[in-house]
Coordinates of C-alpha atoms and ligand atoms in Angstrom, one line a residue:
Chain A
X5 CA -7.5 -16.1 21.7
X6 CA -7.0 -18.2 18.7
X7 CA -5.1 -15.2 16.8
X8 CA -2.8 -15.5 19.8
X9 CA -1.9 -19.3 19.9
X10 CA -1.3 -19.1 16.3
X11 CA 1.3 -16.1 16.9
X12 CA 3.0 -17.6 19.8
X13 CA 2.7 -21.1 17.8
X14 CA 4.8 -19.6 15.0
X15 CA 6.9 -17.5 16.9
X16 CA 9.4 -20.6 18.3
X17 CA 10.3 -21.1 14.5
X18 CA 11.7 -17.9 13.8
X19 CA 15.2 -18.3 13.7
X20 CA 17.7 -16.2 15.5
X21 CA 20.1 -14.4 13.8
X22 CA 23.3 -16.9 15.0
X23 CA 23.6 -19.9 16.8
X24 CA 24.5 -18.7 20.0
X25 CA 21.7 -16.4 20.5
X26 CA 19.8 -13.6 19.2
X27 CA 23.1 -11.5 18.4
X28 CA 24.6 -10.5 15.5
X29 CA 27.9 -12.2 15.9
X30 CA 30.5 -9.4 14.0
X31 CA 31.9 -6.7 16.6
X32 CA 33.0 -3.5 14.3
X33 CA 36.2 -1.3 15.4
X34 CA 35.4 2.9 14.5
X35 CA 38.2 5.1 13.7
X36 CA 38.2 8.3 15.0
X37 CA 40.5 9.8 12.2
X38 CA 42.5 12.1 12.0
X39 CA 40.2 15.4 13.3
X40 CA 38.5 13.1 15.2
X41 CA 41.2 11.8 17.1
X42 CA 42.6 15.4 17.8
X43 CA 38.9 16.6 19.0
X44 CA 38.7 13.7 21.2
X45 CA 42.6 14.1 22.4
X46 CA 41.7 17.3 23.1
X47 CA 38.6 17.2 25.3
X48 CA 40.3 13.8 27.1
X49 CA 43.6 15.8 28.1
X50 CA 43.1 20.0 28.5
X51 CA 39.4 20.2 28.9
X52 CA 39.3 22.0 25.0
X53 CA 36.5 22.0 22.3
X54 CA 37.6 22.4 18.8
X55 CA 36.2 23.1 15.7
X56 CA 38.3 23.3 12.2
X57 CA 37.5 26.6 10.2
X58 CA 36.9 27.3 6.6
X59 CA 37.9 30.7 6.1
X60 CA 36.7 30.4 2.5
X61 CA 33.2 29.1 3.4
X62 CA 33.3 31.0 6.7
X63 CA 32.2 28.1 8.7
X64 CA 34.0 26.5 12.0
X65 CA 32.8 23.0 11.7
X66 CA 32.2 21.1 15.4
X67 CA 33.2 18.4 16.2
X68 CA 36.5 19.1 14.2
X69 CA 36.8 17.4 10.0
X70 CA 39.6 17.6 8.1
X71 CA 37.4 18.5 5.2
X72 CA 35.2 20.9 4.4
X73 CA 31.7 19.6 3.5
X74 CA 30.9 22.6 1.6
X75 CA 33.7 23.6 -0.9
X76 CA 35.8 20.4 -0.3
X77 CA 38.7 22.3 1.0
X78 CA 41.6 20.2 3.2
X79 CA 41.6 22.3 7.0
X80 CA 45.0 21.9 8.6
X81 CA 46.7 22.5 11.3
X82 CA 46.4 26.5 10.8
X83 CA 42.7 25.7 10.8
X84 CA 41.9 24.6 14.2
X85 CA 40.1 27.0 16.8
X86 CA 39.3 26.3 20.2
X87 CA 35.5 27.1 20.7
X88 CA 35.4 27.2 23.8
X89 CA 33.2 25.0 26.4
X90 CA 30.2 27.5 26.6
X91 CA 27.7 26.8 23.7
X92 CA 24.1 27.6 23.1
X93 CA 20.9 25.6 23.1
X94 CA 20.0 25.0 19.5
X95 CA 17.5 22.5 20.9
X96 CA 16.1 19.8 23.2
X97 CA 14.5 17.3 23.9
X98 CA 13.3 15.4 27.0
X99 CA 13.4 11.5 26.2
X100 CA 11.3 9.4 27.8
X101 CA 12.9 6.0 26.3
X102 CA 15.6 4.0 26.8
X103 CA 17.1 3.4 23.7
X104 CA 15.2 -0.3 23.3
X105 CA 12.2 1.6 23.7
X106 CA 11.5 0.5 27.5
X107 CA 10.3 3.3 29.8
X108 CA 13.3 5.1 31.8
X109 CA 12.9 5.7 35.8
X110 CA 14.3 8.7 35.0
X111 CA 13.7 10.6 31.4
X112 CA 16.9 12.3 30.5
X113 CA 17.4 16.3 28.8
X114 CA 19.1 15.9 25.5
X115 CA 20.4 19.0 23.8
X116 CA 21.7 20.1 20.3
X117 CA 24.2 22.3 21.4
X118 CA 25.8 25.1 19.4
X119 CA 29.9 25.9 19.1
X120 CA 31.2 27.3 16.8
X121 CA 28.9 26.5 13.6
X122 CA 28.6 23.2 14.4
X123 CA 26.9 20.9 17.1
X124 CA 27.0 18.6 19.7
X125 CA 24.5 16.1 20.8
X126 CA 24.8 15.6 24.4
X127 CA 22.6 15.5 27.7
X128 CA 21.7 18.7 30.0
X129 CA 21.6 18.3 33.8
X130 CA 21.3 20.7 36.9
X131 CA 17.9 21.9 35.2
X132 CA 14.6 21.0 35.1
X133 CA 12.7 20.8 30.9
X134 CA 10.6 23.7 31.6
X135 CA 13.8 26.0 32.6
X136 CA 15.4 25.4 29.0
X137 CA 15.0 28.0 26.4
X138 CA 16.2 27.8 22.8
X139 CA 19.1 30.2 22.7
X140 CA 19.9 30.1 26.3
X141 CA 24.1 29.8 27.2
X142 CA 25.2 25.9 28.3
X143 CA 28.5 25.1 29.9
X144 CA 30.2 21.4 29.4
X145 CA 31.2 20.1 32.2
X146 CA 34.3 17.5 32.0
X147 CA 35.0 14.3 33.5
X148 CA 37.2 14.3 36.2
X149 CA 40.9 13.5 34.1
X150 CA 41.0 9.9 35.7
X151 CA 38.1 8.7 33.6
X152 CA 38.3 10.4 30.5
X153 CA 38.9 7.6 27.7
X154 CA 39.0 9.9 25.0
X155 CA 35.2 9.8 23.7
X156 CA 32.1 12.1 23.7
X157 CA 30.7 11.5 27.3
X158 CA 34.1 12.4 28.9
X159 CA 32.4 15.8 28.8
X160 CA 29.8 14.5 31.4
X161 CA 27.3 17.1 30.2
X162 CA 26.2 20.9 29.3
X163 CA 24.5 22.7 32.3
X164 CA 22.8 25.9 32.1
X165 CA 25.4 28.9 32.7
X166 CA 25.1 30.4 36.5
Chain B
X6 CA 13.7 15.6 -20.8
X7 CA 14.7 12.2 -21.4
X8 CA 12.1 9.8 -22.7
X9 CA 8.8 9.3 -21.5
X10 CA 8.3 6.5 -18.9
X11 CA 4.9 4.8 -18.0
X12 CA 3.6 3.3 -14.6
X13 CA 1.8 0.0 -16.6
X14 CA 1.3 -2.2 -13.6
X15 CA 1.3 -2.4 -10.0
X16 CA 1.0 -5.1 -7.9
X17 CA 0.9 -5.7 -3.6
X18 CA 0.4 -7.8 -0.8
X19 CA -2.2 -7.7 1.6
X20 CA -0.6 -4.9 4.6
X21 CA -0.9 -6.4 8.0
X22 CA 1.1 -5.5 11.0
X23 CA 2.3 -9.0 11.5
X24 CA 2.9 -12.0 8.7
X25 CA 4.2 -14.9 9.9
X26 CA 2.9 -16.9 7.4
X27 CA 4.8 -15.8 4.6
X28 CA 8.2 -14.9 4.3
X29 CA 9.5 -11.6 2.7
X30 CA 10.1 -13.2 -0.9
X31 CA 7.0 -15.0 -1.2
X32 CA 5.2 -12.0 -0.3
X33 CA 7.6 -10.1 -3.5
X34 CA 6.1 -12.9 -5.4
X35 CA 2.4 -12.2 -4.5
X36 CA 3.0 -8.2 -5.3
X37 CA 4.7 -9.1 -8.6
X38 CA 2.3 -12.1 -9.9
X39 CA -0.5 -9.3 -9.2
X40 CA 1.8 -6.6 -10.9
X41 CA 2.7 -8.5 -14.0
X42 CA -1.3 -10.0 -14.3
X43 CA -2.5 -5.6 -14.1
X44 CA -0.3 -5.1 -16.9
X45 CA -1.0 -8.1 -18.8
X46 CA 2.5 -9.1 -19.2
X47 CA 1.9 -13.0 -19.1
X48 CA 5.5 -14.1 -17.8
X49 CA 8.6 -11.5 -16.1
X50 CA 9.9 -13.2 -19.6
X51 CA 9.1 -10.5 -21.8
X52 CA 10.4 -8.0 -19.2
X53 CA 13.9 -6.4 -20.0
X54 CA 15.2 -5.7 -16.4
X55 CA 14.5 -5.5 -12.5
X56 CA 15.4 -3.3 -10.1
X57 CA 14.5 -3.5 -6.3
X58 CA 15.1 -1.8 -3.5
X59 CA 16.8 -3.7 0.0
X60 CA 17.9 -3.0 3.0
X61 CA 20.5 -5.6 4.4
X62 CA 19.5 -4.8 8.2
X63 CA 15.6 -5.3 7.3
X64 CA 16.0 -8.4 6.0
X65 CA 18.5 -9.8 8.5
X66 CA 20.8 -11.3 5.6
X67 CA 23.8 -9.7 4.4
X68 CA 24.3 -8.9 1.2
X69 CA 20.9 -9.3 0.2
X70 CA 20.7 -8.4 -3.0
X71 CA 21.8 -12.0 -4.0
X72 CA 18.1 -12.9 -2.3
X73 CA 16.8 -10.4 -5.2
X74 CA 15.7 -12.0 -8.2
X75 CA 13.7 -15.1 -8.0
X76 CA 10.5 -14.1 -5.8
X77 CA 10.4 -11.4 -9.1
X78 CA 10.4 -14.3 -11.7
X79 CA 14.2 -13.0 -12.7
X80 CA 16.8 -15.2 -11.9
X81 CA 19.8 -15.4 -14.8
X82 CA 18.1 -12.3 -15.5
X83 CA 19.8 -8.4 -15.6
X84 CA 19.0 -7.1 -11.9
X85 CA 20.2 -4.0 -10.1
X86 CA 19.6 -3.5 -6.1
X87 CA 19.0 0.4 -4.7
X88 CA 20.0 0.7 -1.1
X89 CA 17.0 3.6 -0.7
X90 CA 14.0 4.0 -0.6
X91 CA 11.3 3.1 -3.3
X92 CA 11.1 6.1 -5.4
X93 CA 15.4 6.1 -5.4
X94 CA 14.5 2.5 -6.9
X95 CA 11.6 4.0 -9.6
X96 CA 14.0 6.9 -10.8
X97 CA 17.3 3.6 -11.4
X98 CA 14.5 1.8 -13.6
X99 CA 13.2 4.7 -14.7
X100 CA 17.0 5.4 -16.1
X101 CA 16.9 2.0 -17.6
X102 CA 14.2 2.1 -19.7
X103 CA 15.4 6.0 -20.9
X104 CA 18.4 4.1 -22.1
X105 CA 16.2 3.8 -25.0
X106 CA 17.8 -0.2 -24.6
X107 CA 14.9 -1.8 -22.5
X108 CA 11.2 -1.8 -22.8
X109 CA 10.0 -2.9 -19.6
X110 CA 11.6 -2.6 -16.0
X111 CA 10.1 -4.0 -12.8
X112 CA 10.7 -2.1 -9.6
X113 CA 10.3 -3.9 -6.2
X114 CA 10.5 -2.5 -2.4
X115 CA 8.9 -4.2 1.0
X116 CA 8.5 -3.9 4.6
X117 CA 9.1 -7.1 6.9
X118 CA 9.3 -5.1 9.8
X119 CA 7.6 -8.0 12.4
X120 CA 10.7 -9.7 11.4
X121 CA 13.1 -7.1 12.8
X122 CA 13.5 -8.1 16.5
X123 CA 15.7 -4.7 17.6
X124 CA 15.2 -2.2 15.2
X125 CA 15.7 0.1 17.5
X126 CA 19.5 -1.3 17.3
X127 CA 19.5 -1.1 13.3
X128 CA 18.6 2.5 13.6
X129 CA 20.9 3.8 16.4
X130 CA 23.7 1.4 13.7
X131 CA 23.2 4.2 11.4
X132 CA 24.3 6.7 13.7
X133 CA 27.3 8.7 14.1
X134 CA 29.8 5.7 15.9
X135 CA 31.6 8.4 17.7
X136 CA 29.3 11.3 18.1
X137 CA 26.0 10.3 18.1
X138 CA 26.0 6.4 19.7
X139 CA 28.4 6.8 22.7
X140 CA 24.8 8.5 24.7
X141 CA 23.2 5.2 24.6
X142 CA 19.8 7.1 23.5
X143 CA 17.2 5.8 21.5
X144 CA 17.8 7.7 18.2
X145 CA 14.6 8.8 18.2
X146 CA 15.5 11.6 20.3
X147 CA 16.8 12.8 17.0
X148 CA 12.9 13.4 15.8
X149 CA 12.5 14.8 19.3
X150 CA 14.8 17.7 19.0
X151 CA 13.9 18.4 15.2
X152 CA 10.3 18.4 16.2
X153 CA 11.0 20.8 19.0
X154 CA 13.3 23.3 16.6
X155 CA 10.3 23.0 14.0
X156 CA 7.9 24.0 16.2
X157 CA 10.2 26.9 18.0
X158 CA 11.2 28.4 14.5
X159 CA 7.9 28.4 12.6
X160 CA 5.5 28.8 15.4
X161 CA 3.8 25.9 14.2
X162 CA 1.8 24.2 17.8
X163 CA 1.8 20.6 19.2
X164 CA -1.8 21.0 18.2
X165 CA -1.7 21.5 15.0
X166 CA 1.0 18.2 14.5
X167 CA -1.8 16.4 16.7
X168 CA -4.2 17.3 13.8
X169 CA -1.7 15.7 11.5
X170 CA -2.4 12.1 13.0
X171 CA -6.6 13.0 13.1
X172 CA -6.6 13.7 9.6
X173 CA -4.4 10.7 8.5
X174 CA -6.0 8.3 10.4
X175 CA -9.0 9.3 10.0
X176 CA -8.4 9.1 6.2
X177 CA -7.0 5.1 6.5
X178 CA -10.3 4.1 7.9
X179 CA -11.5 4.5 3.9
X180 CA -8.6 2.5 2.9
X181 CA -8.6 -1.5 2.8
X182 CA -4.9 -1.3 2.7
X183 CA -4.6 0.6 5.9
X184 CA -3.8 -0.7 9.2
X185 CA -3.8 1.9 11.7
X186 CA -7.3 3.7 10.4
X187 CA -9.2 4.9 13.5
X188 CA -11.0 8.0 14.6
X189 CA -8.8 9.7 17.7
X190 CA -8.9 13.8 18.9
X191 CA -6.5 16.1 19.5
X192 CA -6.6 15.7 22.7
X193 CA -6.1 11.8 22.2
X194 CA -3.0 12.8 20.7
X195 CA -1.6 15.0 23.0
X196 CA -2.4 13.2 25.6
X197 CA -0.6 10.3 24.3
X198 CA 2.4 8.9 26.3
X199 CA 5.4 11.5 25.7
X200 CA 8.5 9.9 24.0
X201 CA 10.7 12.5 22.7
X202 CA 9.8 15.3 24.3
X203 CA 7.4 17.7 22.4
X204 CA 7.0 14.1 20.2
X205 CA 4.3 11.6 21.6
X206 CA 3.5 8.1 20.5
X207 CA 0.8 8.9 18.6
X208 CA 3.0 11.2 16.6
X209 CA 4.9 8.2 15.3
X210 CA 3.7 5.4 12.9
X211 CA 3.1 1.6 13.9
X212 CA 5.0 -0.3 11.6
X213 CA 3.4 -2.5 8.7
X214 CA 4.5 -5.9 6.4
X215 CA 3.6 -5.2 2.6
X216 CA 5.5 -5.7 -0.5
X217 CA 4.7 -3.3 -3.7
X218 CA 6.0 -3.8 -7.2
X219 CA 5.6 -1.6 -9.9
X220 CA 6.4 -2.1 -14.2
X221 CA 7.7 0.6 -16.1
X222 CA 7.6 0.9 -19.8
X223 CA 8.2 3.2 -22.5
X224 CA 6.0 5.2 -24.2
X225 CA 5.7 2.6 -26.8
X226 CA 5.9 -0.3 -25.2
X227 CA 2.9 1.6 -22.7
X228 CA 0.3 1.9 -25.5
X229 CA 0.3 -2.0 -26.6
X230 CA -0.2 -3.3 -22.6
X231 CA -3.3 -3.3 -21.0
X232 CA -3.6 -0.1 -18.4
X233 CA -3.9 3.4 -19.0
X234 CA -0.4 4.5 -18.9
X235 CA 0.7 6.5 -15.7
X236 CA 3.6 9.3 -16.7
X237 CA 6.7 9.7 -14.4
X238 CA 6.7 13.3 -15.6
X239 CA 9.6 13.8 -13.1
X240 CA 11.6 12.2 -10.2
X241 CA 14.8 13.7 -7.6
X242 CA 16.2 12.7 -4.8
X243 CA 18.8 14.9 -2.4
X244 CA 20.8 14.1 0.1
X245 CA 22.5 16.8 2.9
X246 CA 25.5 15.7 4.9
X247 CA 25.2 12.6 7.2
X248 CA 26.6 14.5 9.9
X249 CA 23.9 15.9 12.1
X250 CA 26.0 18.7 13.7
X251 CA 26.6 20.3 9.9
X252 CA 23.1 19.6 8.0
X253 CA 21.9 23.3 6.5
X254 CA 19.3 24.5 9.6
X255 CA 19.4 21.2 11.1
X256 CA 15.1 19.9 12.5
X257 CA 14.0 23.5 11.5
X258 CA 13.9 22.6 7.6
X259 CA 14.0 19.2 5.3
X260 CA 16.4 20.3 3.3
X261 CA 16.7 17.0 1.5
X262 CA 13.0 17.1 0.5
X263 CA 13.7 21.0 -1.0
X264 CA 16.4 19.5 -3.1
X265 CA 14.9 16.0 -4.5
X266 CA 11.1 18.5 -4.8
X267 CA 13.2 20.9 -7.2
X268 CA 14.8 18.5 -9.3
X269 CA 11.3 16.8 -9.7
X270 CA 9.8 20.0 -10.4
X271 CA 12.4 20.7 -12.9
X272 CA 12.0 17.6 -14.8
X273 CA 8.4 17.1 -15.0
X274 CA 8.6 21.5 -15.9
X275 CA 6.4 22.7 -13.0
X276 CA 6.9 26.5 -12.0
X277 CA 3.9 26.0 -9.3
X278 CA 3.6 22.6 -7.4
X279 CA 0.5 24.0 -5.5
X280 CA -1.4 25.0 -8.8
X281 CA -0.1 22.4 -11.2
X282 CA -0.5 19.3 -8.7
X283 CA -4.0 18.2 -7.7
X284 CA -2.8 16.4 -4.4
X285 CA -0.2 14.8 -2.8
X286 CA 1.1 11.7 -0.4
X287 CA 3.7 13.3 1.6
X288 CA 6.0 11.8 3.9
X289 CA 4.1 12.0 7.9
X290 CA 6.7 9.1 9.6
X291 CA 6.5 11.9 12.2
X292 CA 3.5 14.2 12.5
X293 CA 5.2 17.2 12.2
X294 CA 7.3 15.9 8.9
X295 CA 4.1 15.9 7.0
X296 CA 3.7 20.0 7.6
X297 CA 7.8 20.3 7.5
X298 CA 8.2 18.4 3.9
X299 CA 4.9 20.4 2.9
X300 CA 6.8 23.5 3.1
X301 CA 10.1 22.4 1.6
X302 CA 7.9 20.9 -1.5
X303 CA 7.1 24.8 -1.8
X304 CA 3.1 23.8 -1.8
X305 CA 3.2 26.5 0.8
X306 CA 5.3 29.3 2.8
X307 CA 7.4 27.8 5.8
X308 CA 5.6 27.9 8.4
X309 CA 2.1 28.1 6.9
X310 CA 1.5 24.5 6.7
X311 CA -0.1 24.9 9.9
X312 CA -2.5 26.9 9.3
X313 CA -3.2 25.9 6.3
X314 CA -4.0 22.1 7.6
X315 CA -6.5 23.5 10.4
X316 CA -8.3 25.5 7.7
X317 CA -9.1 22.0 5.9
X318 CA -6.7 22.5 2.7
X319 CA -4.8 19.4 3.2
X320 CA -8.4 17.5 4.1
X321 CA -9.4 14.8 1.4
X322 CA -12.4 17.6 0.0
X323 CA -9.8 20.1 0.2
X324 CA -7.8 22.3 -1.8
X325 CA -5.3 19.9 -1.8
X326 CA -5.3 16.6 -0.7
X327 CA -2.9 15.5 1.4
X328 CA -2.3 11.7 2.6
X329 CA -5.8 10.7 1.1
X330 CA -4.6 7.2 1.6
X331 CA -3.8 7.6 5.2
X332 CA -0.2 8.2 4.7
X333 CA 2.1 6.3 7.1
X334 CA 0.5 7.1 10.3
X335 CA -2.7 5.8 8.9
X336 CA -1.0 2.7 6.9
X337 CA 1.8 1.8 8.8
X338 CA 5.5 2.5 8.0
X339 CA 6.6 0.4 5.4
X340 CA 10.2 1.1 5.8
X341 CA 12.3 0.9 2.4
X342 CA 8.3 0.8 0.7
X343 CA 7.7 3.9 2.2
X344 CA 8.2 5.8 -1.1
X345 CA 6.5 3.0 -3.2
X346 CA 3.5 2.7 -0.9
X347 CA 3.2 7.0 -2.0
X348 CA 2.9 6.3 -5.3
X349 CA 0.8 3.1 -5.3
X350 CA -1.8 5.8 -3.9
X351 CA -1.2 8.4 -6.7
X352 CA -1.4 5.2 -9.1
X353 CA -4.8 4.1 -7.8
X354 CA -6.2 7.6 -7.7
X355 CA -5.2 9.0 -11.5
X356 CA -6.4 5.5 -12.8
X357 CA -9.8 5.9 -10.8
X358 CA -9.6 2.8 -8.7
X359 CA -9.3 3.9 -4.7
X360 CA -12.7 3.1 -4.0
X361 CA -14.4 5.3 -1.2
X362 CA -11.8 7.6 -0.9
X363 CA -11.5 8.4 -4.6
X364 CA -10.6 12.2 -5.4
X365 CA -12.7 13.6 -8.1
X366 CA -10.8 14.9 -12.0
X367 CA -7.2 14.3 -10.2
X368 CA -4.6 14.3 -12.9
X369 CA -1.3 15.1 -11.9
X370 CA 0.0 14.0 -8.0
X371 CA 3.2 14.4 -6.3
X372 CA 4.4 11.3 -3.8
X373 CA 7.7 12.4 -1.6
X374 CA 9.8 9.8 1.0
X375 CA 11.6 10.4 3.6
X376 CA 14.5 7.7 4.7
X377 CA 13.8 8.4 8.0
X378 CA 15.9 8.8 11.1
X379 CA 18.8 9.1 11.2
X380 CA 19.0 9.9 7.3
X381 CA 18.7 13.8 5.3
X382 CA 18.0 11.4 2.4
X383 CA 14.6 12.5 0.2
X384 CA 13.1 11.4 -3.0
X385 CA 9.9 12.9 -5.0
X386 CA 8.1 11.8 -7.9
X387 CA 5.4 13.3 -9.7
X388 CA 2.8 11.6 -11.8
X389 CA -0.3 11.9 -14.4
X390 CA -2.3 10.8 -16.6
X391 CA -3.3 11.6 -20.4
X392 CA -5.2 14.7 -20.1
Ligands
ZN14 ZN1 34.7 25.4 2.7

């Protein structure tokens, strides 16, 4: 018991990280750039996934760079290639945390999802865990147009293909 | 092959899961009082340089490496600060003294983890702002899918991760510096509540509050101080691309810890880490990242680190060793220390002085970090004594 009064004790004097709270007061702005923008314009306004190819390194990167990682090469415009919306299940997991750590009423499917060479990170719905497979064929499914903002989760999700 | 560099002294706070007595810098100040006093350097005077390793985010200032030098006696004195873990900090004062300009370099890292309120918010701020942070998730689903392509491309089982934590833990309850020592089953593990999906809490680590500093020297500057000299034969760190959708065979190999394992290798002129290294403490944030890193240190075959673990090889009276000290499931995660807490163990063992769990003729050992998620950051070290 004492162990615990002396924790709760010392606890009031920590101080918070700014006055008015416990929040870090500095709010950061994120450019897209430019392959990001274009990805994102892309999947906000004709329902499109691209990747940019390296035909040196043989390797369509997803989501779309305007570099390539490998050899260093510039992709332009002649690079681009729509992947497609039907990718495959590189992996998944079933998360049983909201992202503070707090249990969630409802653990949500997230997948690595394969286009092109690359991936995307996003949740599965219209299946239950234990019908997944590694390797199995997902379809995104898009936003209606009226609420895409022009980020990630204006695909909604990847659902196994019927 | 640069100069020779020594481990002379090594120094630490008591490892507790909570400290709200002291603050991070006076507990830097306990590690290096006790480092300097092991090496018998009487004041940080007569040492050249300092070099420690910070993470602004863990210590809740920014730029923090203006909060570096005076817990390590080195204020108006030459000091560097490695964003990285430990071992990324040994290998910059490891540089230093090679110079052939400095005699004796001080390395610092340390956990205050009780102090970070949301790390849960620190980690998903080293995410992807536009690919990976828009879901919201806890980015430890990261671990969750790596886990589940590890398992689905080597055939390694849930069960033989779970025996991961048994060993581990099992292995802290010899060690006074370890936290989370206790005696659970396989079926305690797997049992445990599911967090990322095949990863369950008592895969992860518990987090711990510890400072570590370590003195380097030269090789001639090693003979005149007090301890047998410990050799940093060779050290490497690699990191793949941030980006998780283009990482080389993203969760079903560390390539990171293949890339910073050769460049040791190379440097300390091993050809066979599994016959030329007498044990190892290998990074185990997760369970499965003790077998995974195993593998990519080429001590075995991928995929065999399975196996191998169930047939005892890993076991402290085993072939070889692995996590004697507990490792970070058994110790706690010491965050930026992580590395540093590693080679504290291979320290104590080659010098002879970790108690009950002492290994028996150990001369050479290999320590390897992980940065953790979301990072494809690793760093390896390998050490020894005079033969
Ligand atoms: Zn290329």
């Amino acid at each position: 018991m004492a162990f615990r009064e002396r924790i709760e004790k010392n606890t009031g004097n920590i101080f918070r990280s700014s006055e008015e709270g416990k929040y870090f007061p500095v709010v950061s702005r994120y450019t897209a750039g430019v392959a990001g923008q274009k990805f994102l314009e892309e999947i906000k306004e004709n329902e499109k996934i691209f990747g940019t190819r390296c035909s040196k390194c043989e390797i369509t990167f997803v989501p779309a760079k305007l570099y390539c990682e490998r050899c260093f090469a510039r992709m332009e415009k002649e690079h681009w290639v729509d992947v497609g919306t039907r990718g495959t299940l590189y992996s998944y997991t079933v998360a049983y945390e909201e992202k503070d750590g707090s249990p969630k009423e409802t653990p949500s499917i997230i997948g690595a999802i394969k286009l092109g060479d690359g991936l995307l990170f996003h949740w599965i719905k219209e299946s239950s865990a234990d019908d997944l497979e590694i390797g199995m064929e997902v379809d995104a499914v898009f936003k209606p147009k009226g609420e895409r903002r022009g980020s990630l989760v204006d695909i909604d999700y990847f659902k196994p293909k019927k | 092959m640069g100069k020779r560099v020594a481990i002379v002294g090594i120094g630490y706070s008591t490892f507790r899961t909570t400290s709200q007595d002291v603050n991070y810098r006076e507990m830097i100040f306990d590690a290096a009082f006790k480092c300097y006093e092991d090496a018998g350097v009487k004041h940080p005077r007569e040492i050249d340089a300092f070099v420690a390793t910070s993470e602004d985010f863990m210590e809740g200032v920014s730029i923090a490496d203006e909060y570096v030098p005076d817990q390590l006696g080195a204020a108006t004195r030459p000091v560097e600060s490695i964003t990285g873990d430990g071992i990324q900090g040994l290998a910059a004062a490891l540089m230093q003294v090679q110079t052939g300009q400095l005699n004796l370099v001080a390395a610092s890292s340390f956990s205050k983890a009780s102090n970070v309120i949301d790390y849960y918010n620190v980690v998903s701020y080293a995410c992807d702002p536009t690919y990976i942070r828009p879901l919201k998730e806890h980015p430890y689903f990261i671990a969750g899918l790596e886990m589940m392509k590890y398992l689905h491309g080597t055939g390694t089982t849930k069960e033989q991760c779970a025996k991961v934590a048994v060993k581990n833990k099992e292995n802290a309850l010899d060690n006074p510096n370890a936290a989370y020592g206790s005696l659970v089953s396989v079926e305690d593990v797997l049992n445990s509540p599911m967090r990322f999906d095949p990863l369950g809490l008592l895969d992860t680590c518990g987090d711990i509050d510890g400072a570590i500093v370590l003195l380097l020297a030269s090789e001639e500057k090693a003979r005149e101080l007090n301890k047998e000299p410990i050799w940093i034969n060779g050290i490497g760190w690699g990191t793949d691309t941030p980006n998780l959708d283009s990482r080389i065979n993203f969760g079903a190999e560390a390539q990171y810890a293949k890339l910073a394992g050769q460049k040791a290798y190379k440097m300390a002129g091993i050809k066979s880490p599994k016959n030329e290294i007498d044990f190892a403490e290998v990074d185990d944030t997760f369970t499965y990242k003790e077998l995974q890193h195993l593998e990519a240190l080429d001590i075995c075959a991928p995929g065999d680190a399975g196996k191998l673990l169930e047939q005892g090889a890993f076991s402290s009276k085993g072939t070889f060793p692995v996590n004697v000290s507990g490792g970070s499931l058994g110790m706690g995660y010491s965050h930026e220390a992580n590395g540093t807490q590693k080679v504290m163990e291979i320290v104590l063992q080659l010098r002879g002085e970790a108690g009950k769990r002492q290994l028996d003729g150990v001369k050479t050992g290999l320590a390897f970090a992980w940065r953790g998620i979301p990072t494809a950051t690793g760093a390896a070290v390998i050490l020894s004594k005079d033969k």
